Structures are given as structure tokens and as C-alpha cells.
Amino acid sequence: MLKSLRLLAPLALALTLSACAGGAQRLDAAGDVHTLLTAIRDGDQATFDRHVDRPALRRQIEARIAAEASRAGGSDEMRAIGALLGPAIAKAASEQLVQPQVFRGVAEYYGYDPAQPLPGRVAIAGSLRALEDGRVCATREKDGPCLLVFTETDGIWRLSGFEGDIDMLRR
């Protein structure tokens, strides 16, 4: 029995260090997520813009439009039109949708009430999940799907992906 425990000790240590690394990453990201939530609550466009990766969101929107167009079927001409117009539509959509007032609705979906104080960094870290590729994502439920994805660039965790239902983005 003691020999078995000695063999399992390195595995337990590795799992603990892995969990700590993910925890540190989530806690680090939580500070910038809190800043983003504050900007959303206050309608602070400049701070919001510093914490959002618009090019990444635009690429994601373009990909979702292209996927939707190919799923819808249609003729080759319709798919070609979708491919041609997709980037322009995505750029216009990202400019209109990626605004503090739009993401206020997403924050409320997560349970943030503008009349209540924002949760602290530790509470936010608890709702983040470290991803294998170094990003973190926010989920509504512990084992739920990722809805918001954050990527660290130049020392700032920025919103780089939105996996939720596009209908959540309303003015």
C-alpha cells in the first residue's frame, strides 16, 4: 500500500501544479474581466475597446456567417455571394454589436445586475475555465459551454470570442 502511494505521489503533485497553473491564469484573467465588466456597466467606451480584440471577433463573426451560409445550402451562386459579402457584413456587424451597451445584456444573462456591485476578482475567476490553448472562457454554469472567450495579448486579457447565441447581442 505504501509503495502504491509513493508511485501516485508524483501524479498527485503534477495534477496539483496543473490545477494551480490554471487557477493562477484564471485569477490573472479575472482582473481584466472585472475591468471589462466595469466598462460595460459604466458605458466606458475607451476601456471597453482596450479589453476587446475586435479583429478576432470580426474573424469569428465572418466564420459564423460562412458556416451559416453553407449550412443553409442554396446554389453555388448564393454561397459565392455569401463569401463575397460575408467580410463586409461581419465588419459592419462587429462595429454595431461590439459595444458596451450591447454586452450589458450579455452581462445580465450571466446574472450581473447593474444595480448590484460587481463580483470581485476571485468570484469571477471561479466562473472562468482555463483552455488548453492558453485562453480562458466564461461559462454560465460550472461545466457549461464557453460563452465568452478571452485571450491574453500584450499583458491584457481581451474578449476575443463570443460563443453564445447571436440573439443575445441586442442594443
mmCIF file with all atom_site columns, C-alpha atoms in Angstrom:
data_model
loop_
_atom_site.group_PDB
_atom_site.id
_atom_site.type_symbol
_atom_site.label_atom_id
_atom_site.label_alt_id
_atom_site.label_comp_id
_atom_site.label_asym_id
_atom_site.label_entity_id
_atom_site.label_seq_id
_atom_site.pdbx_PDB_ins_code
_atom_site.Cartn_x
_atom_site.Cartn_y
_atom_site.Cartn_z
_atom_site.occupancy
_atom_site.B_iso_or_equiv
_atom_site.pdbx_formal_charge
_atom_site.auth_seq_id
_atom_site.auth_comp_id
_atom_site.auth_asym_id
_atom_site.auth_atom_id
_atom_site.pdbx_PDB_model_num
ATOM 1   C CA . MET A 1 1   ? 0.000   0.000  0.000   1.00 0.00 ? 1   MET A CA 1
ATOM 2   C CA . LEU A 1 2   ? 2.789   2.428  0.929   1.00 0.00 ? 2   LEU A CA 1
ATOM 3   C CA . LYS A 1 3   ? 4.606   1.594  -2.309  1.00 0.00 ? 3   LYS A CA 1
ATOM 4   C CA . SER A 1 4   ? 1.432   2.382  -4.277  1.00 0.00 ? 4   SER A CA 1
ATOM 5   C CA . LEU A 1 5   ? 1.131   5.755  -2.550  1.00 0.00 ? 5   LEU A CA 1
ATOM 6   C CA . ARG A 1 6   ? 4.756   6.580  -3.405  1.00 0.00 ? 6   ARG A CA 1
ATOM 7   C CA . LEU A 1 7   ? 4.058   5.811  -7.045  1.00 0.00 ? 7   LEU A CA 1
ATOM 8   C CA . LEU A 1 8   ? 0.954   8.003  -7.051  1.00 0.00 ? 8   LEU A CA 1
ATOM 9   C CA . ALA A 1 9   ? 2.620   10.957 -5.290  1.00 0.00 ? 9   ALA A CA 1
ATOM 10  C CA . PRO A 1 10  ? 4.271   12.365 -8.450  1.00 0.00 ? 10  PRO A CA 1
ATOM 11  C CA . LEU A 1 11  ? 0.961   12.123 -10.299 1.00 0.00 ? 11  LEU A CA 1
ATOM 12  C CA . ALA A 1 12  ? -0.868  13.907 -7.482  1.00 0.00 ? 12  ALA A CA 1
ATOM 13  C CA . LEU A 1 13  ? 1.810   16.615 -7.423  1.00 0.00 ? 13  LEU A CA 1
ATOM 14  C CA . ALA A 1 14  ? 1.557   17.100 -11.192 1.00 0.00 ? 14  ALA A CA 1
ATOM 15  C CA . LEU A 1 15  ? -2.234  17.380 -11.011 1.00 0.00 ? 15  LEU A CA 1
ATOM 16  C CA . THR A 1 16  ? -1.994  19.882 -8.166  1.00 0.00 ? 16  THR A CA 1
ATOM 17  C CA . LEU A 1 17  ? 0.521   22.040 -10.041 1.00 0.00 ? 17  LEU A CA 1
ATOM 18  C CA . SER A 1 18  ? -1.613  21.862 -13.173 1.00 0.00 ? 18  SER A CA 1
ATOM 19  C CA . ALA A 1 19  ? -4.669  22.989 -11.230 1.00 0.00 ? 19  ALA A CA 1
ATOM 20  C CA . CYS A 1 20  ? -2.671  25.821 -9.642  1.00 0.00 ? 20  CYS A CA 1
ATOM 21  C CA . ALA A 1 21  ? -1.385  26.980 -13.021 1.00 0.00 ? 21  ALA A CA 1
ATOM 22  C CA . GLY A 1 22  ? -4.923  27.084 -14.393 1.00 0.00 ? 22  GLY A CA 1
ATOM 23  C CA . GLY A 1 23  ? -6.089  28.809 -11.214 1.00 0.00 ? 23  GLY A CA 1
ATOM 24  C CA . ALA A 1 24  ? -3.379  31.465 -11.494 1.00 0.00 ? 24  ALA A CA 1
ATOM 25  C CA . GLN A 1 25  ? -4.252  32.008 -15.151 1.00 0.00 ? 25  GLN A CA 1
ATOM 26  C CA . ARG A 1 26  ? -7.956  32.367 -14.320 1.00 0.00 ? 26  ARG A CA 1
ATOM 27  C CA . LEU A 1 27  ? -7.220  34.762 -11.447 1.00 0.00 ? 27  LEU A CA 1
ATOM 28  C CA . ASP A 1 28  ? -4.994  36.879 -13.691 1.00 0.00 ? 28  ASP A CA 1
ATOM 29  C CA . ALA A 1 29  ? -7.668  36.992 -16.395 1.00 0.00 ? 29  ALA A CA 1
ATOM 30  C CA . ALA A 1 30  ? -10.363 37.782 -13.821 1.00 0.00 ? 30  ALA A CA 1
ATOM 31  C CA . GLY A 1 31  ? -8.812  41.193 -13.133 1.00 0.00 ? 31  GLY A CA 1
ATOM 32  C CA . ASP A 1 32  ? -9.216  42.224 -16.768 1.00 0.00 ? 32  ASP A CA 1
ATOM 33  C CA . VAL A 1 33  ? -12.674 40.639 -16.991 1.00 0.00 ? 33  VAL A CA 1
ATOM 34  C CA . HIS A 1 34  ? -13.665 42.746 -13.956 1.00 0.00 ? 34  HIS A CA 1
ATOM 35  C CA . THR A 1 35  ? -12.316 45.845 -15.729 1.00 0.00 ? 35  THR A CA 1
ATOM 36  C CA . LEU A 1 36  ? -14.334 44.924 -18.825 1.00 0.00 ? 36  LEU A CA 1
ATOM 37  C CA . LEU A 1 37  ? -17.486 44.421 -16.736 1.00 0.00 ? 37  LEU A CA 1
ATOM 38  C CA . THR A 1 38  ? -16.942 47.821 -15.111 1.00 0.00 ? 38  THR A CA 1
ATOM 39  C CA . ALA A 1 39  ? -16.555 49.417 -18.553 1.00 0.00 ? 39  ALA A CA 1
ATOM 40  C CA . ILE A 1 40  ? -19.753 47.708 -19.716 1.00 0.00 ? 40  ILE A CA 1
ATOM 41  C CA . ARG A 1 41  ? -21.649 48.870 -16.629 1.00 0.00 ? 41  ARG A CA 1
ATOM 42  C CA . ASP A 1 42  ? -20.350 52.437 -16.906 1.00 0.00 ? 42  ASP A CA 1
ATOM 43  C CA . GLY A 1 43  ? -20.545 52.698 -20.701 1.00 0.00 ? 43  GLY A CA 1
ATOM 44  C CA . ASP A 1 44  ? -16.798 53.472 -20.776 1.00 0.00 ? 44  ASP A CA 1
ATOM 45  C CA . GLN A 1 45  ? -16.023 53.063 -24.488 1.00 0.00 ? 45  GLN A CA 1
ATOM 46  C CA . ALA A 1 46  ? -12.242 53.618 -24.226 1.00 0.00 ? 46  ALA A CA 1
ATOM 47  C CA . THR A 1 47  ? -11.721 50.974 -21.521 1.00 0.00 ? 47  THR A CA 1
ATOM 48  C CA . PHE A 1 48  ? -14.125 48.616 -23.290 1.00 0.00 ? 48  PHE A CA 1
ATOM 49  C CA . ASP A 1 49  ? -12.127 48.978 -26.522 1.00 0.00 ? 49  ASP A CA 1
ATOM 50  C CA . ARG A 1 50  ? -8.830  48.215 -24.711 1.00 0.00 ? 50  ARG A CA 1
ATOM 51  C CA . HIS A 1 51  ? -10.308 44.948 -23.428 1.00 0.00 ? 51  HIS A CA 1
ATOM 52  C CA . VAL A 1 52  ? -11.863 43.735 -26.691 1.00 0.00 ? 52  VAL A CA 1
ATOM 53  C CA . ASP A 1 53  ? -9.979  42.163 -29.600 1.00 0.00 ? 53  ASP A CA 1
ATOM 54  C CA . ARG A 1 54  ? -12.131 43.450 -32.470 1.00 0.00 ? 54  ARG A CA 1
ATOM 55  C CA . PRO A 1 55  ? -10.140 41.733 -35.261 1.00 0.00 ? 55  PRO A CA 1
ATOM 56  C CA . ALA A 1 56  ? -10.541 38.352 -33.536 1.00 0.00 ? 56  ALA A CA 1
ATOM 57  C CA . LEU A 1 57  ? -14.282 38.922 -33.043 1.00 0.00 ? 57  LEU A CA 1
ATOM 58  C CA . ARG A 1 58  ? -14.637 40.042 -36.666 1.00 0.00 ? 58  ARG A CA 1
ATOM 59  C CA . ARG A 1 59  ? -12.897 36.851 -37.884 1.00 0.00 ? 59  ARG A CA 1
ATOM 60  C CA . GLN A 1 60  ? -15.209 34.783 -35.699 1.00 0.00 ? 60  GLN A CA 1
ATOM 61  C CA . ILE A 1 61  ? -18.320 36.549 -37.000 1.00 0.00 ? 61  ILE A CA 1
ATOM 62  C CA . GLU A 1 62  ? -17.122 36.036 -40.585 1.00 0.00 ? 62  GLU A CA 1
ATOM 63  C CA . ALA A 1 63  ? -16.616 32.332 -39.907 1.00 0.00 ? 63  ALA A CA 1
ATOM 64  C CA . ARG A 1 64  ? -20.081 32.019 -38.361 1.00 0.00 ? 64  ARG A CA 1
ATOM 65  C CA . ILE A 1 65  ? -21.658 33.782 -41.352 1.00 0.00 ? 65  ILE A CA 1
ATOM 66  C CA . ALA A 1 66  ? -19.794 31.495 -43.781 1.00 0.00 ? 66  ALA A CA 1
ATOM 67  C CA . ALA A 1 67  ? -20.811 28.393 -41.820 1.00 0.00 ? 67  ALA A CA 1
ATOM 68  C CA . GLU A 1 68  ? -24.431 29.537 -41.733 1.00 0.00 ? 68  GLU A CA 1
ATOM 69  C CA . ALA A 1 69  ? -24.416 30.213 -45.482 1.00 0.00 ? 69  ALA A CA 1
ATOM 70  C CA . SER A 1 70  ? -23.036 26.759 -46.283 1.00 0.00 ? 70  SER A CA 1
ATOM 71  C CA . ARG A 1 71  ? -25.461 25.083 -43.848 1.00 0.00 ? 71  ARG A CA 1
ATOM 72  C CA . ALA A 1 72  ? -28.368 26.844 -45.489 1.00 0.00 ? 72  ALA A CA 1
ATOM 73  C CA . GLY A 1 73  ? -27.463 25.103 -48.717 1.00 0.00 ? 73  GLY A CA 1
ATOM 74  C CA . GLY A 1 74  ? -28.581 27.007 -51.747 1.00 0.00 ? 74  GLY A CA 1
ATOM 75  C CA . SER A 1 75  ? -26.908 27.344 -55.079 1.00 0.00 ? 75  SER A CA 1
ATOM 76  C CA . ASP A 1 76  ? -23.235 27.860 -55.733 1.00 0.00 ? 76  ASP A CA 1
ATOM 77  C CA . GLU A 1 77  ? -24.059 31.446 -56.705 1.00 0.00 ? 77  GLU A CA 1
ATOM 78  C CA . MET A 1 78  ? -25.677 32.120 -53.319 1.00 0.00 ? 78  MET A CA 1
ATOM 79  C CA . ARG A 1 79  ? -22.680 30.654 -51.496 1.00 0.00 ? 79  ARG A CA 1
ATOM 80  C CA . ALA A 1 80  ? -20.362 32.808 -53.624 1.00 0.00 ? 80  ALA A CA 1
ATOM 81  C CA . ILE A 1 81  ? -22.390 35.912 -52.766 1.00 0.00 ? 81  ILE A CA 1
ATOM 82  C CA . GLY A 1 82  ? -22.244 34.971 -49.094 1.00 0.00 ? 82  GLY A CA 1
ATOM 83  C CA . ALA A 1 83  ? -18.461 34.519 -49.312 1.00 0.00 ? 83  ALA A CA 1
ATOM 84  C CA . LEU A 1 84  ? -18.104 37.860 -51.091 1.00 0.00 ? 84  LEU A CA 1
ATOM 85  C CA . LEU A 1 85  ? -20.352 39.845 -48.749 1.00 0.00 ? 85  LEU A CA 1
ATOM 86  C CA . GLY A 1 86  ? -19.537 37.983 -45.539 1.00 0.00 ? 86  GLY A CA 1
ATOM 87  C CA . PRO A 1 87  ? -16.480 40.047 -44.547 1.00 0.00 ? 87  PRO A CA 1
ATOM 88  C CA . ALA A 1 88  ? -18.254 43.383 -45.180 1.00 0.00 ? 88  ALA A CA 1
ATOM 89  C CA . ILE A 1 89  ? -21.328 42.249 -43.257 1.00 0.00 ? 89  ILE A CA 1
ATOM 90  C CA . ALA A 1 90  ? -19.164 40.908 -40.423 1.00 0.00 ? 90  ALA A CA 1
ATOM 91  C CA . LYS A 1 91  ? -17.229 44.178 -40.175 1.00 0.00 ? 91  LYS A CA 1
ATOM 92  C CA . ALA A 1 92  ? -20.449 46.214 -40.042 1.00 0.00 ? 92  ALA A CA 1
ATOM 93  C CA . ALA A 1 93  ? -21.944 43.804 -37.513 1.00 0.00 ? 93  ALA A CA 1
ATOM 94  C CA . SER A 1 94  ? -18.870 43.881 -35.283 1.00 0.00 ? 94  SER A CA 1
ATOM 95  C CA . GLU A 1 95  ? -18.880 47.684 -35.261 1.00 0.00 ? 95  GLU A CA 1
ATOM 96  C CA . GLN A 1 96  ? -22.561 47.725 -34.287 1.00 0.00 ? 96  GLN A CA 1
ATOM 97  C CA . LEU A 1 97  ? -22.612 44.769 -31.919 1.00 0.00 ? 97  LEU A CA 1
ATOM 98  C CA . VAL A 1 98  ? -19.322 45.060 -30.075 1.00 0.00 ? 98  VAL A CA 1
ATOM 99  C CA . GLN A 1 99  ? -20.332 47.978 -27.891 1.00 0.00 ? 99  GLN A CA 1
ATOM 100 C CA . PRO A 1 100 ? -20.654 48.309 -24.101 1.00 0.00 ? 100 PRO A CA 1
ATOM 101 C CA . GLN A 1 101 ? -24.435 48.752 -24.212 1.00 0.00 ? 101 GLN A CA 1
ATOM 102 C CA . VAL A 1 102 ? -24.837 45.565 -26.285 1.00 0.00 ? 102 VAL A CA 1
ATOM 103 C CA . PHE A 1 103 ? -22.677 43.490 -23.955 1.00 0.00 ? 103 PHE A CA 1
ATOM 104 C CA . ARG A 1 104 ? -24.611 44.816 -20.966 1.00 0.00 ? 104 ARG A CA 1
ATOM 105 C CA . GLY A 1 105 ? -27.333 42.340 -21.990 1.00 0.00 ? 105 GLY A CA 1
ATOM 106 C CA . VAL A 1 106 ? -24.772 39.525 -22.090 1.00 0.00 ? 106 VAL A CA 1
ATOM 107 C CA . ALA A 1 107 ? -23.549 40.509 -18.615 1.00 0.00 ? 107 ALA A CA 1
ATOM 108 C CA . GLU A 1 108 ? -27.137 40.474 -17.351 1.00 0.00 ? 108 GLU A CA 1
ATOM 109 C CA . TYR A 1 109 ? -27.560 36.988 -18.850 1.00 0.00 ? 109 TYR A CA 1
ATOM 110 C CA . TYR A 1 110 ? -24.656 35.943 -16.622 1.00 0.00 ? 110 TYR A CA 1
ATOM 111 C CA . GLY A 1 111 ? -26.556 37.347 -13.647 1.00 0.00 ? 111 GLY A CA 1
ATOM 112 C CA . TYR A 1 112 ? -24.890 40.736 -13.297 1.00 0.00 ? 112 TYR A CA 1
ATOM 113 C CA . ASP A 1 113 ? -27.460 43.303 -12.266 1.00 0.00 ? 113 ASP A CA 1
ATOM 114 C CA . PRO A 1 114 ? -26.423 46.931 -12.905 1.00 0.00 ? 114 PRO A CA 1
ATOM 115 C CA . ALA A 1 115 ? -27.994 47.868 -9.567  1.00 0.00 ? 115 ALA A CA 1
ATOM 116 C CA . GLN A 1 116 ? -25.753 45.426 -7.671  1.00 0.00 ? 116 GLN A CA 1
ATOM 117 C CA . PRO A 1 117 ? -21.995 45.641 -7.046  1.00 0.00 ? 117 PRO A CA 1
ATOM 118 C CA . LEU A 1 118 ? -19.851 43.680 -9.478  1.00 0.00 ? 118 LEU A CA 1
ATOM 119 C CA . PRO A 1 119 ? -18.381 40.439 -8.151  1.00 0.00 ? 119 PRO A CA 1
ATOM 120 C CA . GLY A 1 120 ? -14.759 40.511 -7.098  1.00 0.00 ? 120 GLY A CA 1
ATOM 121 C CA . ARG A 1 121 ? -11.805 39.038 -8.891  1.00 0.00 ? 121 ARG A CA 1
ATOM 122 C CA . VAL A 1 122 ? -11.911 35.703 -7.019  1.00 0.00 ? 122 VAL A CA 1
ATOM 123 C CA . ALA A 1 123 ? -15.621 35.207 -7.758  1.00 0.00 ? 123 ALA A CA 1
ATOM 124 C CA . ILE A 1 124 ? -15.050 35.996 -11.441 1.00 0.00 ? 124 ILE A CA 1
ATOM 125 C CA . ALA A 1 125 ? -12.085 33.601 -11.541 1.00 0.00 ? 125 ALA A CA 1
ATOM 126 C CA . GLY A 1 126 ? -14.441 30.879 -10.315 1.00 0.00 ? 126 GLY A CA 1
ATOM 127 C CA . SER A 1 127 ? -16.611 31.309 -13.418 1.00 0.00 ? 127 SER A CA 1
ATOM 128 C CA . LEU A 1 128 ? -13.656 31.128 -15.809 1.00 0.00 ? 128 LEU A CA 1
ATOM 129 C CA . ARG A 1 129 ? -12.230 27.949 -17.301 1.00 0.00 ? 129 ARG A CA 1
ATOM 130 C CA . ALA A 1 130 ? -8.619  27.664 -18.491 1.00 0.00 ? 130 ALA A CA 1
ATOM 131 C CA . LEU A 1 131 ? -8.442  26.250 -22.023 1.00 0.00 ? 131 LEU A CA 1
ATOM 132 C CA . GLU A 1 132 ? -5.635  24.065 -23.329 1.00 0.00 ? 132 GLU A CA 1
ATOM 133 C CA . ASP A 1 133 ? -4.503  26.704 -25.828 1.00 0.00 ? 133 ASP A CA 1
ATOM 134 C CA . GLY A 1 134 ? -3.823  29.332 -23.144 1.00 0.00 ? 134 GLY A CA 1
ATOM 135 C CA . ARG A 1 135 ? -7.110  31.207 -23.441 1.00 0.00 ? 135 ARG A CA 1
ATOM 136 C CA . VAL A 1 136 ? -9.819  31.308 -20.784 1.00 0.00 ? 136 VAL A CA 1
ATOM 137 C CA . CYS A 1 137 ? -13.554 31.240 -21.224 1.00 0.00 ? 137 CYS A CA 1
ATOM 138 C CA . ALA A 1 138 ? -16.524 32.288 -19.165 1.00 0.00 ? 138 ALA A CA 1
ATOM 139 C CA . THR A 1 139 ? -19.373 29.870 -18.647 1.00 0.00 ? 139 THR A CA 1
ATOM 140 C CA . ARG A 1 140 ? -22.716 30.426 -17.020 1.00 0.00 ? 140 ARG A CA 1
ATOM 141 C CA . GLU A 1 141 ? -22.621 27.076 -15.242 1.00 0.00 ? 141 GLU A CA 1
ATOM 142 C CA . LYS A 1 142 ? -19.593 25.220 -13.884 1.00 0.00 ? 142 LYS A CA 1
ATOM 143 C CA . ASP A 1 143 ? -19.479 22.570 -16.618 1.00 0.00 ? 143 ASP A CA 1
ATOM 144 C CA . GLY A 1 144 ? -21.452 24.568 -19.171 1.00 0.00 ? 144 GLY A CA 1
ATOM 145 C CA . PRO A 1 145 ? -20.296 25.615 -22.610 1.00 0.00 ? 145 PRO A CA 1
ATOM 146 C CA . CYS A 1 146 ? -17.954 28.536 -23.124 1.00 0.00 ? 146 CYS A CA 1
ATOM 147 C CA . LEU A 1 147 ? -19.836 31.694 -23.998 1.00 0.00 ? 147 LEU A CA 1
ATOM 148 C CA . LEU A 1 148 ? -17.139 34.367 -23.836 1.00 0.00 ? 148 LEU A CA 1
ATOM 149 C CA . VAL A 1 149 ? -13.511 33.682 -24.694 1.00 0.00 ? 149 VAL A CA 1
ATOM 150 C CA . PHE A 1 150 ? -10.573 35.809 -23.539 1.00 0.00 ? 150 PHE A CA 1
ATOM 151 C CA . THR A 1 151 ? -7.040  35.827 -24.918 1.00 0.00 ? 151 THR A CA 1
ATOM 152 C CA . GLU A 1 152 ? -4.015  37.479 -23.335 1.00 0.00 ? 152 GLU A CA 1
ATOM 153 C CA . THR A 1 153 ? -2.183  39.863 -25.646 1.00 0.00 ? 153 THR A CA 1
ATOM 154 C CA . ASP A 1 154 ? 0.356   42.462 -24.560 1.00 0.00 ? 154 ASP A CA 1
ATOM 155 C CA . GLY A 1 155 ? -0.367  41.708 -20.899 1.00 0.00 ? 155 GLY A CA 1
ATOM 156 C CA . ILE A 1 156 ? -4.126  42.351 -21.164 1.00 0.00 ? 156 ILE A CA 1
ATOM 157 C CA . TRP A 1 157 ? -6.847  39.706 -21.278 1.00 0.00 ? 157 TRP A CA 1
ATOM 158 C CA . ARG A 1 158 ? -9.168  40.744 -24.110 1.00 0.00 ? 158 ARG A CA 1
ATOM 159 C CA . LEU A 1 159 ? -12.551 39.461 -25.170 1.00 0.00 ? 159 LEU A CA 1
ATOM 160 C CA . SER A 1 160 ? -11.680 37.554 -28.343 1.00 0.00 ? 160 SER A CA 1
ATOM 161 C CA . GLY A 1 161 ? -14.654 35.275 -28.892 1.00 0.00 ? 161 GLY A CA 1
ATOM 162 C CA . PHE A 1 162 ? -18.373 35.092 -28.364 1.00 0.00 ? 162 PHE A CA 1
ATOM 163 C CA . GLU A 1 163 ? -19.799 31.576 -28.497 1.00 0.00 ? 163 GLU A CA 1
ATOM 164 C CA . GLY A 1 164 ? -23.273 32.452 -27.259 1.00 0.00 ? 164 GLY A CA 1
ATOM 165 C CA . ASP A 1 165 ? -26.415 32.863 -29.308 1.00 0.00 ? 165 ASP A CA 1
ATOM 166 C CA . ILE A 1 166 ? -26.122 35.910 -31.573 1.00 0.00 ? 166 ILE A CA 1
ATOM 167 C CA . ASP A 1 167 ? -29.625 36.899 -30.421 1.00 0.00 ? 167 ASP A CA 1
ATOM 168 C CA . MET A 1 168 ? -28.077 37.801 -27.056 1.00 0.00 ? 168 MET A CA 1
ATOM 169 C CA . LEU A 1 169 ? -26.348 40.751 -28.750 1.00 0.00 ? 169 LEU A CA 1
ATOM 170 C CA . ARG A 1 170 ? -29.015 43.419 -28.827 1.00 0.00 ? 170 ARG A CA 1
ATOM 171 C CA . ARG A 1 171 ? -28.980 47.144 -28.266 1.00 0.00 ? 171 ARG A CA 1
#
